Tab-separated table of C-alpha atoms and ligand atoms in Angstrom:
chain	number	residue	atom	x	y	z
A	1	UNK	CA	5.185	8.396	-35.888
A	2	UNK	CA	7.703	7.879	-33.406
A	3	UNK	CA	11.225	8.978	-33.283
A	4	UNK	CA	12.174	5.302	-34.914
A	5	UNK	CA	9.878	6.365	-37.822
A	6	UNK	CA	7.080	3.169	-36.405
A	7	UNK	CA	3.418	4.018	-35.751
A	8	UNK	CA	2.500	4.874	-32.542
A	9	UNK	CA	0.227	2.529	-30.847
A	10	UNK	CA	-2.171	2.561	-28.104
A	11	UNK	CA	0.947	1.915	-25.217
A	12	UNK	CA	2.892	4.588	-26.570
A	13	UNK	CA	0.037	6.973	-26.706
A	14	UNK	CA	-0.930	5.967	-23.114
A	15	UNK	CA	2.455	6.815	-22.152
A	16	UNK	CA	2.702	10.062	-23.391
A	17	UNK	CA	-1.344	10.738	-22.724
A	18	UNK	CA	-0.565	10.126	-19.177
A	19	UNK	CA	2.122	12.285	-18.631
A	20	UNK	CA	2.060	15.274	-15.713
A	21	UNK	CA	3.284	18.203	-17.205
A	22	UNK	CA	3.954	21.401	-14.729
A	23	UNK	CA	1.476	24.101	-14.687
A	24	UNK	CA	-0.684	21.396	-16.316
A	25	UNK	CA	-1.991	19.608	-14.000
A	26	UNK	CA	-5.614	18.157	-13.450
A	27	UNK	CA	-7.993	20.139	-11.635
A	28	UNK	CA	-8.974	17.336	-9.007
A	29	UNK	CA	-12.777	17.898	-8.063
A	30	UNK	CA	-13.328	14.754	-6.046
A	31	UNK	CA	-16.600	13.735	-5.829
A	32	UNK	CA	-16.859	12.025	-2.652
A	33	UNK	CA	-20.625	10.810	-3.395
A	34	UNK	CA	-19.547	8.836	-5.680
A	35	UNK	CA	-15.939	7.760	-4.545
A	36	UNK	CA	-15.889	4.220	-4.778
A	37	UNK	CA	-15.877	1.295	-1.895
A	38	UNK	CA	-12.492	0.506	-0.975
A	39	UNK	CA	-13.971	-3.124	0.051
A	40	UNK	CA	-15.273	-5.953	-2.360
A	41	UNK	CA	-17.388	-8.263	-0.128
A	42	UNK	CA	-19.289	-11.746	-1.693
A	43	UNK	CA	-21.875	-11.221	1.672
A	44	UNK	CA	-23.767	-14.711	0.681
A	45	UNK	CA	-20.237	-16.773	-0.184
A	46	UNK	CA	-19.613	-19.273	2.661
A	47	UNK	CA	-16.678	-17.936	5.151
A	48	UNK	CA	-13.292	-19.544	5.327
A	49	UNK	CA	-11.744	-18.104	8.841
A	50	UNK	CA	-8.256	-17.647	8.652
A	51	UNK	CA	-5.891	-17.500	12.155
A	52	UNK	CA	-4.251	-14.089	12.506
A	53	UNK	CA	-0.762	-13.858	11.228
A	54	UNK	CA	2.278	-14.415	13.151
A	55	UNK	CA	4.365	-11.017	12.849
A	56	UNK	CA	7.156	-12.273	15.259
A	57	UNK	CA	10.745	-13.062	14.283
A	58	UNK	CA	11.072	-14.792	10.756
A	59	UNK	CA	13.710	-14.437	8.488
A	60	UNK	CA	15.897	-11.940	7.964
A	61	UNK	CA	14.779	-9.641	4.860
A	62	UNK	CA	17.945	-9.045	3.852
A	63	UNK	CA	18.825	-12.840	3.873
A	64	UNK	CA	15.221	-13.340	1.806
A	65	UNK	CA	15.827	-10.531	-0.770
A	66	UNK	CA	19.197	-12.624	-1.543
A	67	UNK	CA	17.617	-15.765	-2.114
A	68	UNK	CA	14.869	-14.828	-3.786
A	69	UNK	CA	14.075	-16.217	-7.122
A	70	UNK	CA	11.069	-17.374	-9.416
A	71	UNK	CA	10.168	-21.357	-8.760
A	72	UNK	CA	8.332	-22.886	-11.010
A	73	UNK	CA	8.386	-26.917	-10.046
A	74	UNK	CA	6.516	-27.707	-7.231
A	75	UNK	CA	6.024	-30.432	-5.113
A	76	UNK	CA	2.788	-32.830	-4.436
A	77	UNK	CA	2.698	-31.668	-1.179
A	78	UNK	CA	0.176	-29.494	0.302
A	79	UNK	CA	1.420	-26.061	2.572
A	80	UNK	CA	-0.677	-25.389	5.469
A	81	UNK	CA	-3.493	-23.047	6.392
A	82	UNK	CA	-1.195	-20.945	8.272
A	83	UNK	CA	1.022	-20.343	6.001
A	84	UNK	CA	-1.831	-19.306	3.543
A	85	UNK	CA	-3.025	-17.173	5.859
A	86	UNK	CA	0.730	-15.432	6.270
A	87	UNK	CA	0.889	-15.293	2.665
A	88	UNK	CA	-2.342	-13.080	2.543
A	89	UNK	CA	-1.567	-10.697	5.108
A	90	UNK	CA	2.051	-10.063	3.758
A	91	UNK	CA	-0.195	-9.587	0.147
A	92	UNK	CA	-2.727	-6.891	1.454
A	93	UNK	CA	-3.226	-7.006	5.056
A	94	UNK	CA	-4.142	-4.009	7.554
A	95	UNK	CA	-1.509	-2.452	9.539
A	96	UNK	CA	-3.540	0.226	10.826
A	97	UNK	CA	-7.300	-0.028	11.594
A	98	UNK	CA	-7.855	3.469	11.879
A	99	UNK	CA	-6.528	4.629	8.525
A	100	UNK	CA	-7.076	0.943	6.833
A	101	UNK	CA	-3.309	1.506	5.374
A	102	UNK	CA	-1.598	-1.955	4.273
A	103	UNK	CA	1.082	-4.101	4.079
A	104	UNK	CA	1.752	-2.785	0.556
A	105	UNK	CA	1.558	1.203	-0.767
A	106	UNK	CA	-1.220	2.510	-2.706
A	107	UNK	CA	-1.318	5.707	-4.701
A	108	UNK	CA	-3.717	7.832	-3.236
A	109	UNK	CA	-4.319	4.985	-0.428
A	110	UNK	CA	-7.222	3.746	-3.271
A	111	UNK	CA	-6.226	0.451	-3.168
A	112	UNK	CA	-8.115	-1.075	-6.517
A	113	UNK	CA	-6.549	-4.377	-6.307
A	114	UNK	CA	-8.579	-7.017	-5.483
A	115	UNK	CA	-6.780	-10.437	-4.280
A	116	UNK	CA	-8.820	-13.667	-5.141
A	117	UNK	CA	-7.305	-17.483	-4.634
A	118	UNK	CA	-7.165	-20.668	-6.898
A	119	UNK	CA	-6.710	-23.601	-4.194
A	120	UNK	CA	-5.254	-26.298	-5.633
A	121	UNK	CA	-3.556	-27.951	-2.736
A	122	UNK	CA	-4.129	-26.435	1.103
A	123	UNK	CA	-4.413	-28.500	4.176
A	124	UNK	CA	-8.198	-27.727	5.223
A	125	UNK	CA	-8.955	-25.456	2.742
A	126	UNK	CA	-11.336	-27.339	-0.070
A	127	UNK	CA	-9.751	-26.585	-3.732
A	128	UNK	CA	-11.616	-24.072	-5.352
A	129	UNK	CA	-12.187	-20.031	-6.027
A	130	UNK	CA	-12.056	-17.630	-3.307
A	131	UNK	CA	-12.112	-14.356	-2.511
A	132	UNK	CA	-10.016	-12.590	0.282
A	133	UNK	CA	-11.865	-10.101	2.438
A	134	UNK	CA	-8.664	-7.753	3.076
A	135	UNK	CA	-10.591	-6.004	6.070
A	136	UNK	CA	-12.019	-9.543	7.740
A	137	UNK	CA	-8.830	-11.716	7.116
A	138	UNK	CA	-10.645	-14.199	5.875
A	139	UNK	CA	-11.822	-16.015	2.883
A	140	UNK	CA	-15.164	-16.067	0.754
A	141	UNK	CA	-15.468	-19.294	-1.533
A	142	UNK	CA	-16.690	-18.677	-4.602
A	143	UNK	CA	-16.707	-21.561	-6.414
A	144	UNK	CA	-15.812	-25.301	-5.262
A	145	UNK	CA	-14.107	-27.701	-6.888
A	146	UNK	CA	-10.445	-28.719	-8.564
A	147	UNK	CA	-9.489	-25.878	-10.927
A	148	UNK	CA	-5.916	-27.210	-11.307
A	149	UNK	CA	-6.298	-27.615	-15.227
A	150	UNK	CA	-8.643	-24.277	-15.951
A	151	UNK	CA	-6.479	-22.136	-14.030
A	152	UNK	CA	-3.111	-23.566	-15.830
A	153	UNK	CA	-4.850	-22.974	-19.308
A	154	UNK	CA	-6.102	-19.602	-18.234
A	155	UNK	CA	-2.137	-19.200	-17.438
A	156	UNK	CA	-1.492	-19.316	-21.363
A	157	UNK	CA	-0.748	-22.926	-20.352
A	158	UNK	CA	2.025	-22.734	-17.932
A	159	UNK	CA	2.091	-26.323	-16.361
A	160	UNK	CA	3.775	-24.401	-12.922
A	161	UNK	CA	0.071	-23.542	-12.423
A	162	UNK	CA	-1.418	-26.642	-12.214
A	163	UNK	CA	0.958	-28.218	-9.907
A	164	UNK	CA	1.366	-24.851	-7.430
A	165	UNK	CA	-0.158	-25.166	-4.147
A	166	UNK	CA	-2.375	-21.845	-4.926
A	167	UNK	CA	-2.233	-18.772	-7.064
A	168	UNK	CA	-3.237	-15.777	-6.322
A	169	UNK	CA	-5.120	-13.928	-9.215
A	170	UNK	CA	-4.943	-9.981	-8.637
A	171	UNK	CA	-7.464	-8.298	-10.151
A	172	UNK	CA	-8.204	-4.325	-10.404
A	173	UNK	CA	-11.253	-2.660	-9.870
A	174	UNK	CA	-10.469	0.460	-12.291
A	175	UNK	CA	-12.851	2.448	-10.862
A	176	UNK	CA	-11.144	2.875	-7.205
A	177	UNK	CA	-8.516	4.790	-8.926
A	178	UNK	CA	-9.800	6.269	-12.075
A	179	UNK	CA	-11.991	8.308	-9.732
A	180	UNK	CA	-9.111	10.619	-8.663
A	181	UNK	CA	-6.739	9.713	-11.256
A	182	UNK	CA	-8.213	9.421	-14.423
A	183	UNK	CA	-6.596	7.958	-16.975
A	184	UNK	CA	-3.525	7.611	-14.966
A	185	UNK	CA	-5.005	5.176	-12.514
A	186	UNK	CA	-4.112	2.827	-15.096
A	187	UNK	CA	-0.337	3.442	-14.282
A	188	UNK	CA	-1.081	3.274	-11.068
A	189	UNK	CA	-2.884	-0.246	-11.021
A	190	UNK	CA	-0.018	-1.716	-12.609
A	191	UNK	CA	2.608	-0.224	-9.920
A	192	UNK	CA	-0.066	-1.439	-6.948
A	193	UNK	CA	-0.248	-5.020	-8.222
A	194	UNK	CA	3.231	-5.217	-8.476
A	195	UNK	CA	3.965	-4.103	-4.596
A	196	UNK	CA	1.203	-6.883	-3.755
A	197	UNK	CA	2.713	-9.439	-5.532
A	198	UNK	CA	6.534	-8.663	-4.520
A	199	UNK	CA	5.371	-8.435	-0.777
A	200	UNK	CA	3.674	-12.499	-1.801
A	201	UNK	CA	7.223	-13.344	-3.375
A	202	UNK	CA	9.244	-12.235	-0.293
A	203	UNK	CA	6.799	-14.273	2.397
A	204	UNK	CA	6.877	-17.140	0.357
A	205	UNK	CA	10.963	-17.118	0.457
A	206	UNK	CA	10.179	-16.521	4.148
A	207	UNK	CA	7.959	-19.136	4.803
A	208	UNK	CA	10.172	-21.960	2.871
A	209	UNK	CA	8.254	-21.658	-0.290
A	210	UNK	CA	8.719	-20.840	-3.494
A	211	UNK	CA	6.568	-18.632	-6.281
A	212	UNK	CA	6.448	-17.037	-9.613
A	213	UNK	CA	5.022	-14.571	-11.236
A	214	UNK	CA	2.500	-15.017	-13.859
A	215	UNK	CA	2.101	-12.010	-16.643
A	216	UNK	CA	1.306	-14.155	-19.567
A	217	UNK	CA	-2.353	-15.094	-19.280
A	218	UNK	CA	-5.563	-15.083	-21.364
A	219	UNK	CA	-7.378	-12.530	-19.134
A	220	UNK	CA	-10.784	-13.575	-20.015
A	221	UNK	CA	-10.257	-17.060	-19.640
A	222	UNK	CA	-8.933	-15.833	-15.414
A	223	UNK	CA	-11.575	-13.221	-15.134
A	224	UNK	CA	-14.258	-15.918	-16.323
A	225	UNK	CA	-13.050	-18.388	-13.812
A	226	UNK	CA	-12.830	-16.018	-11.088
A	227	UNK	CA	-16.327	-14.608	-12.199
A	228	UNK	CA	-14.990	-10.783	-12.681
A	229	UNK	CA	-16.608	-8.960	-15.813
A	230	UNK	CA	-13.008	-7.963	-17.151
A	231	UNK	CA	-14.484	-4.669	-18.131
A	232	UNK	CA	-15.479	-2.771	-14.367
A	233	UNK	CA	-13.192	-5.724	-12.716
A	234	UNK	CA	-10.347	-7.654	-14.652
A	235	UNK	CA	-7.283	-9.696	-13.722
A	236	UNK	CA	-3.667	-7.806	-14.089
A	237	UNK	CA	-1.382	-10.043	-12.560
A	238	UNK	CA	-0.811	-13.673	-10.931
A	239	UNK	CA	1.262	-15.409	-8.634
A	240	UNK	CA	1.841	-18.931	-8.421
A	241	UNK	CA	3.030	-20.486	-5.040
A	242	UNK	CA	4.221	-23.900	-3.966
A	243	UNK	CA	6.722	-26.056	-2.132
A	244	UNK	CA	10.250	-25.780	-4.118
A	245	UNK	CA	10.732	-29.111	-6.215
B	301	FMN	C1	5.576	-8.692	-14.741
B	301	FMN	C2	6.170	-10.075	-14.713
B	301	FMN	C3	5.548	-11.092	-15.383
B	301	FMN	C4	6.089	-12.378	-15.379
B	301	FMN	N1	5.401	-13.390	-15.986
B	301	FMN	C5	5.920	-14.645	-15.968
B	301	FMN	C6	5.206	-15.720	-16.567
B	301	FMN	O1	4.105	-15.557	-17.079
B	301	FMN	N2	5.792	-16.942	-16.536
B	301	FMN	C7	7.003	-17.174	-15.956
B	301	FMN	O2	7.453	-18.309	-15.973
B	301	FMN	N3	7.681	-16.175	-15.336
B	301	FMN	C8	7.167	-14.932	-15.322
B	301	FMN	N4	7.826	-13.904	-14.672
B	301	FMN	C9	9.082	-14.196	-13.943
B	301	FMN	C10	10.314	-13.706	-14.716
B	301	FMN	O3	10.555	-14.526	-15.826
B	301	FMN	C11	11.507	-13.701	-13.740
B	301	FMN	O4	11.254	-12.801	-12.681
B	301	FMN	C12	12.808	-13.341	-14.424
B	301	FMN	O5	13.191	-14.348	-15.343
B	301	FMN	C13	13.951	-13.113	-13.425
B	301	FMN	O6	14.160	-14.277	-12.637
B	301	FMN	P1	14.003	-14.293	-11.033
B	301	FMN	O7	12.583	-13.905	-10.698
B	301	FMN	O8	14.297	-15.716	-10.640
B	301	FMN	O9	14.958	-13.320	-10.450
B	301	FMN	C14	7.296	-12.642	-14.661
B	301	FMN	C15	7.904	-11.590	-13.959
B	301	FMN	C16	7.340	-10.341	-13.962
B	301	FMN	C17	7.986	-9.256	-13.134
């Protein structure tokens, strides 16, 4: 029992399970044999090249954080390439080759989130699944074809997702971080996805687009779709991205 006198369930347990307690803390014994790819690569996938980003100029952040908000109509209009390939980088992209440290923070520089795409709508880009290879900057198809309707169901049936230009499905691969962290990798995955995805919301405001977040989703109706086992590999979080109705 709680202090309210109601049953503890699982989250409660997980939050107190997870805790760091001084003089308590995990005896780390990392075992790099077995420490986990950092990279998810689809080697036989056909290759989408994306341009490089532009990191010049833009908007001013603080002018972006103040106009920031979630969108959720969309036009029938499609954004471009470029701008897809801005809104990747800004997601997970590589700042420093040497270290392979991103765009967005990662506890323990781990980095278990995977970023995969649902095209609906992109100038040269053919609808469909895809995968984004964070240290190529580019794009592995997965599946062709117009997803518009699976991908709004999978969203518990949020019409924004049909009509967006693409979401972005973030997925974790537990492992990445459970290998140092244990059980609280799971924290950890959460906070990671949520860096991602508010580095996607602040580009799109940048670029003249608009997005939303997406929590409420039947996760193995996206992992299916994306082809992820939602066991070793499952969705956590979505963004849906457009042109502001
Ligand atoms: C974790 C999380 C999950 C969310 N899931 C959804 C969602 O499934 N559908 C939706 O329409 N908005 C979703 N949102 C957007 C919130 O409703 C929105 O951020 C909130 O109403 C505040 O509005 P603002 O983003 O315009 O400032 C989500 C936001 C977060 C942070």
């Amino acid at each position: 029992m709680n202090k309210e006198g109601k049953k503890e369930e699982i989250g409660d347990r997980f939050q107190q399970e997870t805790k760091y307690h001084r003089g308590r803390l995990p005896a780390w014994h990392l075992d790099w044999a077995s420490k986990p790819e950092s990279y998810k690569r689809y080697p036989a996938a056909p290759k989408v090249q994306l341009e490089p980003p532009n990191l010049e100029g833009g908007a001013s952040l603080w002018e972006v954080l103040r106009s920031r908000r979630s969108v959720r109509h969309f036009k029938d209009e499609p954004m471009t390439k470029s701008e897809l390939s801005q809104l990747l980088w800004a997601a997970q992209g590589i700042t420093n080759h040497e270290s392979g440290f991103r765009t967005a923070p990662s506890a323990g520089a781990l980095y278990p989130v995977e970023t995969y795409l649902v095209v609906n709508s992109v100038a040269d880009v053919e609808p469909g699944v895809y995968h984004y290879a964070v240290d190529k900057h580019e794009l592995e198809q997965l599946r062709a074809g117009d997803l518009r309707l699976s991908v709004a169901q999978a969203a518990l049936d949020q019409e924004m997702a049909y009509h967006a230009n693409v979401i972005f499905i973030w997925t974790a691969v537990f492992e990445r971080s459970r290998w140092k962290y244990e059980q609280r990798a799971y924290r950890y995955v959460y906070l990671d996805a949520g860096h991602i995805a508010q580095n996607v919301a602040l580009a799109a405001v940048a670029l003249n687009l608009g997005s939303c977040q997406i929590g409420a989703l039947y996760d193995d109706e996206v992992n299916a779709l994306i082809g992820v086992d939602g066991v070793e590999e499952g969705v956590v979080y979505m963004t849906a991205v457009g042109k502001e109705e």
